[in-house]
XYZ file of N, CA and C in Angstrom:
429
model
N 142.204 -53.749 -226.336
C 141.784 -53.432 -224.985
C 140.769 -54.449 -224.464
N 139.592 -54.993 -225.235
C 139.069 -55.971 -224.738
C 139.280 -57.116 -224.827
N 140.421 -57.864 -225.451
C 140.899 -58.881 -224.993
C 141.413 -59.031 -224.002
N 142.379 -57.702 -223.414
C 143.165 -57.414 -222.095
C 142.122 -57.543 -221.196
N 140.889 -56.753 -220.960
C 140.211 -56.797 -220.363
C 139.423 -58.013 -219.812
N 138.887 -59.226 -220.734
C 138.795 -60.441 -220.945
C 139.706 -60.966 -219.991
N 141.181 -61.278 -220.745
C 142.005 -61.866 -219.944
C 141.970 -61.536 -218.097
N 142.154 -59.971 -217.922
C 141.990 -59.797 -216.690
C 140.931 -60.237 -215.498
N 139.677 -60.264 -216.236
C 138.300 -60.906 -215.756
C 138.635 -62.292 -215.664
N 138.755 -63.287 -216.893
C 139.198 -64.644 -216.521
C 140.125 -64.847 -215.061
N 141.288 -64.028 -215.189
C 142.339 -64.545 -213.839
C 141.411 -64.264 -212.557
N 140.881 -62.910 -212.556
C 139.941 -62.955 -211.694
C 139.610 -63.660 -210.751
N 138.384 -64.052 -211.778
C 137.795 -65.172 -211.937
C 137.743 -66.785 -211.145
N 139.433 -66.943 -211.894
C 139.926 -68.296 -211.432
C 140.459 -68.237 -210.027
N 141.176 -66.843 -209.521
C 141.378 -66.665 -208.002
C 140.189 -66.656 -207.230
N 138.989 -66.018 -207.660
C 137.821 -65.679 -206.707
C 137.057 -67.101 -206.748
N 137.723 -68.494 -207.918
C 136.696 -69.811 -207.735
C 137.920 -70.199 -206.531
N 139.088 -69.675 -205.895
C 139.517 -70.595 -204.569
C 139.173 -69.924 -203.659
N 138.644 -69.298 -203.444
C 137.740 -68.765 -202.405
C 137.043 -69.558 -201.474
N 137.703 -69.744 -200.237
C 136.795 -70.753 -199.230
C 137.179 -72.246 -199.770
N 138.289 -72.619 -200.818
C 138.807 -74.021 -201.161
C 139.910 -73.959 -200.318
N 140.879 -75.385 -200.212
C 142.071 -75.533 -199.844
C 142.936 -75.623 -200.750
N 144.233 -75.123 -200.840
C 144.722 -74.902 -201.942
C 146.433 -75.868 -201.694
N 146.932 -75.731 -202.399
C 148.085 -76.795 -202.143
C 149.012 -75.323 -202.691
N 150.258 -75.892 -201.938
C 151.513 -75.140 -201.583
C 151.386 -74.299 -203.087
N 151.543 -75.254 -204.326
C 151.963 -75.036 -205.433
C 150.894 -73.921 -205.857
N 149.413 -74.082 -205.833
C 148.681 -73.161 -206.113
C 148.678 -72.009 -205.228
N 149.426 -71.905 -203.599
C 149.181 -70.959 -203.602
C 150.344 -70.085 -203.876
N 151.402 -70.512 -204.274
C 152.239 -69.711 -205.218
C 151.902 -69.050 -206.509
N 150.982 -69.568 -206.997
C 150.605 -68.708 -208.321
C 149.665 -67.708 -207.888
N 148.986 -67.912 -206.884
C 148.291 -66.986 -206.120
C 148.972 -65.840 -205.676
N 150.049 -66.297 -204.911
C 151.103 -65.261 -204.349
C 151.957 -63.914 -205.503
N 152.219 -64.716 -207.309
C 152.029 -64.068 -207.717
C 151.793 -63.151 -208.260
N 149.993 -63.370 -208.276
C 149.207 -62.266 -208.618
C 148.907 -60.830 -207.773
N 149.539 -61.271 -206.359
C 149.741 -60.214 -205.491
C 150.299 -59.056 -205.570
N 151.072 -58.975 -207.120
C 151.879 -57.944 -207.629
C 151.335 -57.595 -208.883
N 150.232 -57.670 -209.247
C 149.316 -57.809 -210.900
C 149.298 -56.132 -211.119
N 149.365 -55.641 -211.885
C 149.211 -54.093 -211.848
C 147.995 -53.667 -212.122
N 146.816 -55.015 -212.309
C 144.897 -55.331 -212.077
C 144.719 -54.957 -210.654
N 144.627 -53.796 -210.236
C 143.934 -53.659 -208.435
C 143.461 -54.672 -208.527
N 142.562 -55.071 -209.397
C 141.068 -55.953 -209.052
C 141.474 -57.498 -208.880
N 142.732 -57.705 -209.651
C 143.330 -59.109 -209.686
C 144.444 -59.211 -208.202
N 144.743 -57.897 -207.984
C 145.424 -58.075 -206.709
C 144.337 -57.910 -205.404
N 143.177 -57.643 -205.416
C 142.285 -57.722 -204.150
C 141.449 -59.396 -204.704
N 141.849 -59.925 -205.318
C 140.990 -61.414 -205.708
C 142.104 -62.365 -205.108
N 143.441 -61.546 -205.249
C 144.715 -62.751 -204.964
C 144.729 -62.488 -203.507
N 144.958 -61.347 -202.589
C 144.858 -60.991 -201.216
C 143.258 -61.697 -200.524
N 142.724 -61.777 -200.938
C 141.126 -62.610 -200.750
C 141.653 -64.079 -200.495
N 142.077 -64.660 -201.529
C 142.612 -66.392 -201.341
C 143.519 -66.102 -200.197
N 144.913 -65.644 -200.520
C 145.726 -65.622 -199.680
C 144.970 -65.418 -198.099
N 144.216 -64.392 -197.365
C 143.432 -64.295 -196.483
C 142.918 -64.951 -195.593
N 142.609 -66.389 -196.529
C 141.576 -66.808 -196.030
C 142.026 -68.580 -195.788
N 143.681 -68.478 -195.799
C 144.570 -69.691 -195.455
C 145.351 -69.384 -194.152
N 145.435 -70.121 -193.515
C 146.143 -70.188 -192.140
C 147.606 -69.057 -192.271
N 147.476 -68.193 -191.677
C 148.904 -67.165 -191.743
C 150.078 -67.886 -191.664
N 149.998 -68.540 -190.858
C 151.280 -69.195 -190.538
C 152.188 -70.231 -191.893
N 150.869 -70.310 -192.935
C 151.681 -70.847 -194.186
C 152.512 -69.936 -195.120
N 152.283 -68.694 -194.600
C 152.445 -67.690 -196.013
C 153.363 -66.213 -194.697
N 152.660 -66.541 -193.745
C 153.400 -64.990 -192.393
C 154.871 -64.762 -193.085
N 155.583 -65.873 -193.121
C 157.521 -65.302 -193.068
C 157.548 -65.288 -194.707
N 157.097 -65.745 -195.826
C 157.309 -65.147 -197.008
C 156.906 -63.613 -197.061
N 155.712 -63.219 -196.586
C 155.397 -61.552 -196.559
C 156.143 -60.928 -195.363
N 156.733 -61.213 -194.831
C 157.692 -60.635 -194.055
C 159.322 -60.589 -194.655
N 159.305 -61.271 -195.535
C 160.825 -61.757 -196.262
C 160.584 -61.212 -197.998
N 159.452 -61.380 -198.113
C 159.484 -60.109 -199.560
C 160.152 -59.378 -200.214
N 160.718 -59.247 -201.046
C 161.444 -58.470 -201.979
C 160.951 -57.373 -202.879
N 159.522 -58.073 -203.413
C 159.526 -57.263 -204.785
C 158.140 -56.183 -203.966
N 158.108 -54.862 -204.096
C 157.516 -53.837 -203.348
C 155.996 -54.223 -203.264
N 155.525 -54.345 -204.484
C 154.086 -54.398 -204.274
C 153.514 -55.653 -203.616
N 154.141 -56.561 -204.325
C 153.967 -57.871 -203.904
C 153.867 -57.719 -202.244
N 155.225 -57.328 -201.474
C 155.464 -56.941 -200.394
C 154.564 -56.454 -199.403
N 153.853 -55.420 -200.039
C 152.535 -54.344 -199.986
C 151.523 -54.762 -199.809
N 151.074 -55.414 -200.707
C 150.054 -56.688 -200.645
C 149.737 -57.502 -199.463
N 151.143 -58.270 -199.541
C 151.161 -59.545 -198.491
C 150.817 -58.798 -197.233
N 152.145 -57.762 -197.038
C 151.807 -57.131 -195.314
C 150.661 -56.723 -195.378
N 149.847 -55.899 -195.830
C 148.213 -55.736 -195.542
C 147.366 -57.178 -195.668
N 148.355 -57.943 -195.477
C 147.139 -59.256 -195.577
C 147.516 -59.302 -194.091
N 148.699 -59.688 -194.245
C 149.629 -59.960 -192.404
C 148.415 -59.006 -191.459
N 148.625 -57.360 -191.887
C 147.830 -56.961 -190.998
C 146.558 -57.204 -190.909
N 146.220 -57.115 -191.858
C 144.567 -57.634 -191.622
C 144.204 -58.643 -190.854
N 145.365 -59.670 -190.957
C 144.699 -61.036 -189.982
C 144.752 -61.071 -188.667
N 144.364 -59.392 -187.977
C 144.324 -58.966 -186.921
C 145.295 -59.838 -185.641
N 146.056 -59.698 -185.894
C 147.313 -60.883 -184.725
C 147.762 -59.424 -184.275
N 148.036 -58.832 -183.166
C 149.113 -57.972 -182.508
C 149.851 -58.476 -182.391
N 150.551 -59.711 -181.896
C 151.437 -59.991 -181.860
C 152.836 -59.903 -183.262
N 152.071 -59.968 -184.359
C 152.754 -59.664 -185.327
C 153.024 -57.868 -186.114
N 152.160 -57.358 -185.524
C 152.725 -55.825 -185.750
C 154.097 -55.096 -185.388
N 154.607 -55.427 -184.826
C 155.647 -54.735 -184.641
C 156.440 -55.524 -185.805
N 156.525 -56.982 -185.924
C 157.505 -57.559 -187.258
C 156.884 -56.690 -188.446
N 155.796 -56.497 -188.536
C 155.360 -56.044 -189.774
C 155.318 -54.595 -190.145
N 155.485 -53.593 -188.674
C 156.240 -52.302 -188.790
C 157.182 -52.368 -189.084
N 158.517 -53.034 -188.627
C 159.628 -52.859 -188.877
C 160.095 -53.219 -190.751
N 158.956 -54.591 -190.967
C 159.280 -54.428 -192.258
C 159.035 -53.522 -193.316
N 157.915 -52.661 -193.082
C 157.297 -51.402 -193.510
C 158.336 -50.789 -194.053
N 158.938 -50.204 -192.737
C 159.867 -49.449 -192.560
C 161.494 -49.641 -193.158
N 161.569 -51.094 -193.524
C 162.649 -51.421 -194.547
C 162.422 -51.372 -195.597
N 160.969 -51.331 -196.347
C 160.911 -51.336 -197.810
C 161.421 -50.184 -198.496
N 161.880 -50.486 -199.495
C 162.353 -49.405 -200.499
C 161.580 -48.501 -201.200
N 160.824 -47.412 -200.971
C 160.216 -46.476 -201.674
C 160.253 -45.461 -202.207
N 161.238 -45.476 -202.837
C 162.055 -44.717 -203.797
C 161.121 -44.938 -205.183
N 160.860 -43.930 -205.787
C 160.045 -43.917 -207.432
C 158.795 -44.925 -206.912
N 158.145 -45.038 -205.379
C 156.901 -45.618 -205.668
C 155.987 -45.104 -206.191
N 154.715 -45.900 -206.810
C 153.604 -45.109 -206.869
C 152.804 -44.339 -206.285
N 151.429 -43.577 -206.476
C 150.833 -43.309 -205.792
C 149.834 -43.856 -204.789
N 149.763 -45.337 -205.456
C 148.585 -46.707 -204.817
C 149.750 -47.446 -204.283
N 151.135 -47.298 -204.190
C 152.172 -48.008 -203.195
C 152.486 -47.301 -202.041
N 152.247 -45.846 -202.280
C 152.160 -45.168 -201.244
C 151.418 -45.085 -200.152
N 149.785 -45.420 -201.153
C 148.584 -45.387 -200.250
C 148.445 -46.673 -199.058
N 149.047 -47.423 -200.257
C 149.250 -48.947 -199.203
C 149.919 -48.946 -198.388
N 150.965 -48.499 -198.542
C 151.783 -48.461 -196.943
C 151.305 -47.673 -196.062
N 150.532 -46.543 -196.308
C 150.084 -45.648 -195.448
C 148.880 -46.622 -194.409
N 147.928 -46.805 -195.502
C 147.170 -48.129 -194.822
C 147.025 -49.151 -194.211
N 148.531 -49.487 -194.460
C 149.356 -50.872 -193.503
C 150.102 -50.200 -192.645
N 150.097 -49.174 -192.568
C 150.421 -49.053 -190.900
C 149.701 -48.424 -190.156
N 148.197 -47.792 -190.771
C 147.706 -47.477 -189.496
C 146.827 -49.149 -189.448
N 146.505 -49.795 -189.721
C 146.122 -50.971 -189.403
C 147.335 -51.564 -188.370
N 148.405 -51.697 -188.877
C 149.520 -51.764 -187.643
C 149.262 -51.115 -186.451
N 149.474 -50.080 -186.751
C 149.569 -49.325 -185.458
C 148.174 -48.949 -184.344
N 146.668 -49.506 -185.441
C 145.759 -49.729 -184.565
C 145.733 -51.146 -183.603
N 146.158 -51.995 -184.112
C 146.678 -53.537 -183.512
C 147.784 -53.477 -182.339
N 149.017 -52.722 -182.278
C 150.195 -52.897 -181.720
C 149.784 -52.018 -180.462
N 148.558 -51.456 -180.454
C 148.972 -50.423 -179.280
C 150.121 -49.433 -178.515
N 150.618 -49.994 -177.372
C 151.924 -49.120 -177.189
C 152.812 -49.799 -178.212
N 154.075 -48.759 -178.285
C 155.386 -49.723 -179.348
C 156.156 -49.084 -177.958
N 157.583 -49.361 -178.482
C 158.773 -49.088 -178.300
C 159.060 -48.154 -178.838
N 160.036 -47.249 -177.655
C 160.263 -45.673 -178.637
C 160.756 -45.577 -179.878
N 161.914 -46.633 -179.512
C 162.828 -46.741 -181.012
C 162.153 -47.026 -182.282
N 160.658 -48.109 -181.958
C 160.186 -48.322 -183.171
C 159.241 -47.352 -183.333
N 158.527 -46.486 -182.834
C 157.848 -44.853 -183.136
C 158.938 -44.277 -183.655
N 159.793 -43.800 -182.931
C 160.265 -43.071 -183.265
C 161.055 -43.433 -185.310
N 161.281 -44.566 -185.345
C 161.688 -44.975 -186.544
C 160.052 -44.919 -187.842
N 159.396 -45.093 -187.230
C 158.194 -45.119 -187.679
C 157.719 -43.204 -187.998
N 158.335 -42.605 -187.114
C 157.718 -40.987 -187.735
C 158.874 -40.841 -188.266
N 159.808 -41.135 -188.591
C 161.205 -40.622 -189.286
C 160.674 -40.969 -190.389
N 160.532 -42.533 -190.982
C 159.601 -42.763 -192.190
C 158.810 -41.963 -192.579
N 157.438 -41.995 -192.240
C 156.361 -41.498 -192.446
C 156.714 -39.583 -192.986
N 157.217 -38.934 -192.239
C 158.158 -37.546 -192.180
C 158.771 -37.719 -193.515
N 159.627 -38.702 -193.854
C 160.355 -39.002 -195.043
C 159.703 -38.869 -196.350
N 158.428 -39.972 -195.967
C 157.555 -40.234 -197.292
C 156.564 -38.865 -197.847
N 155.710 -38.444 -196.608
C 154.938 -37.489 -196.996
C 155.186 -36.182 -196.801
N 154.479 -34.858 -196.918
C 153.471 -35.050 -198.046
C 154.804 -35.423 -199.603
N 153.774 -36.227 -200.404
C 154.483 -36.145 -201.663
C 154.204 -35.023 -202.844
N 154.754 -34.416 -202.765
C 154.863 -32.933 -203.448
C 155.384 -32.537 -204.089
């Protein structure tokens, strides 16, 4: 356990020293990653780097995402980087992810990435509310 633990602190570590650096394509793929680490602590050190690089290098990979958490991750970065203009892409992708057998902290995240969405987007489109409480209706309560 404390070698695991060790190890986890090191990666840390090495994400929280690019903090406020510039990072090259290649590093920030290993960054990108760690965005799926099953370390909360290594996935809020990798969402920190990622953050804090121009959206527009990384926006259409977290919109094009595959693997859930990873996915999860990225879009709460998307939202965070307060753009309205990008909420509605980033509802709709919400709303395509697969959450079938998610967790309980994959759950929480999506819940969280969309009211951050939906505090940004202001009015929507009916179709996308309305697709948006069909979800939400779908997911919760989990019981």
């Amino acid at each position: 356990m404390r070698a695991f633990a060790a190890t986890s602190r090191a990666t840390r570590r090495q994400l929280e020293a690019l903090l406020g650096k510039q990072i090259s394509s290649d590093m920030l793929q290993g960054v990108w990653q760690h965005l799926g680490d099953a370390d909360p602590w290594i996935r809020y050190a990798a969402r920190n780097v990622l953050e804090r690089h121009p959206v527009s290098t990384w926006q259409r990979r977290a919109l094009t995402e595959e693997r859930r958490l990873v996915a999860l991750t990225a879009l709460t970065s998307l939202a965070r980087s307060e753009q309205p203009q990008l909420a509605s892409q980033i509802l709709a992708r919400l709303n395509a992810l697969d959450m079938r057998g998610a967790t309980p902290r994959e759950r929480l995240t999506l819940a969280y990435t969309y009211v951050r969405c939906l505090d940004l987007a202001g009015r929507l489109e009916p179709d996308l509310t309305k697709s948006i409480q069909d979800r939400l209706l779908a997911l919760y309560p989990d019981t």
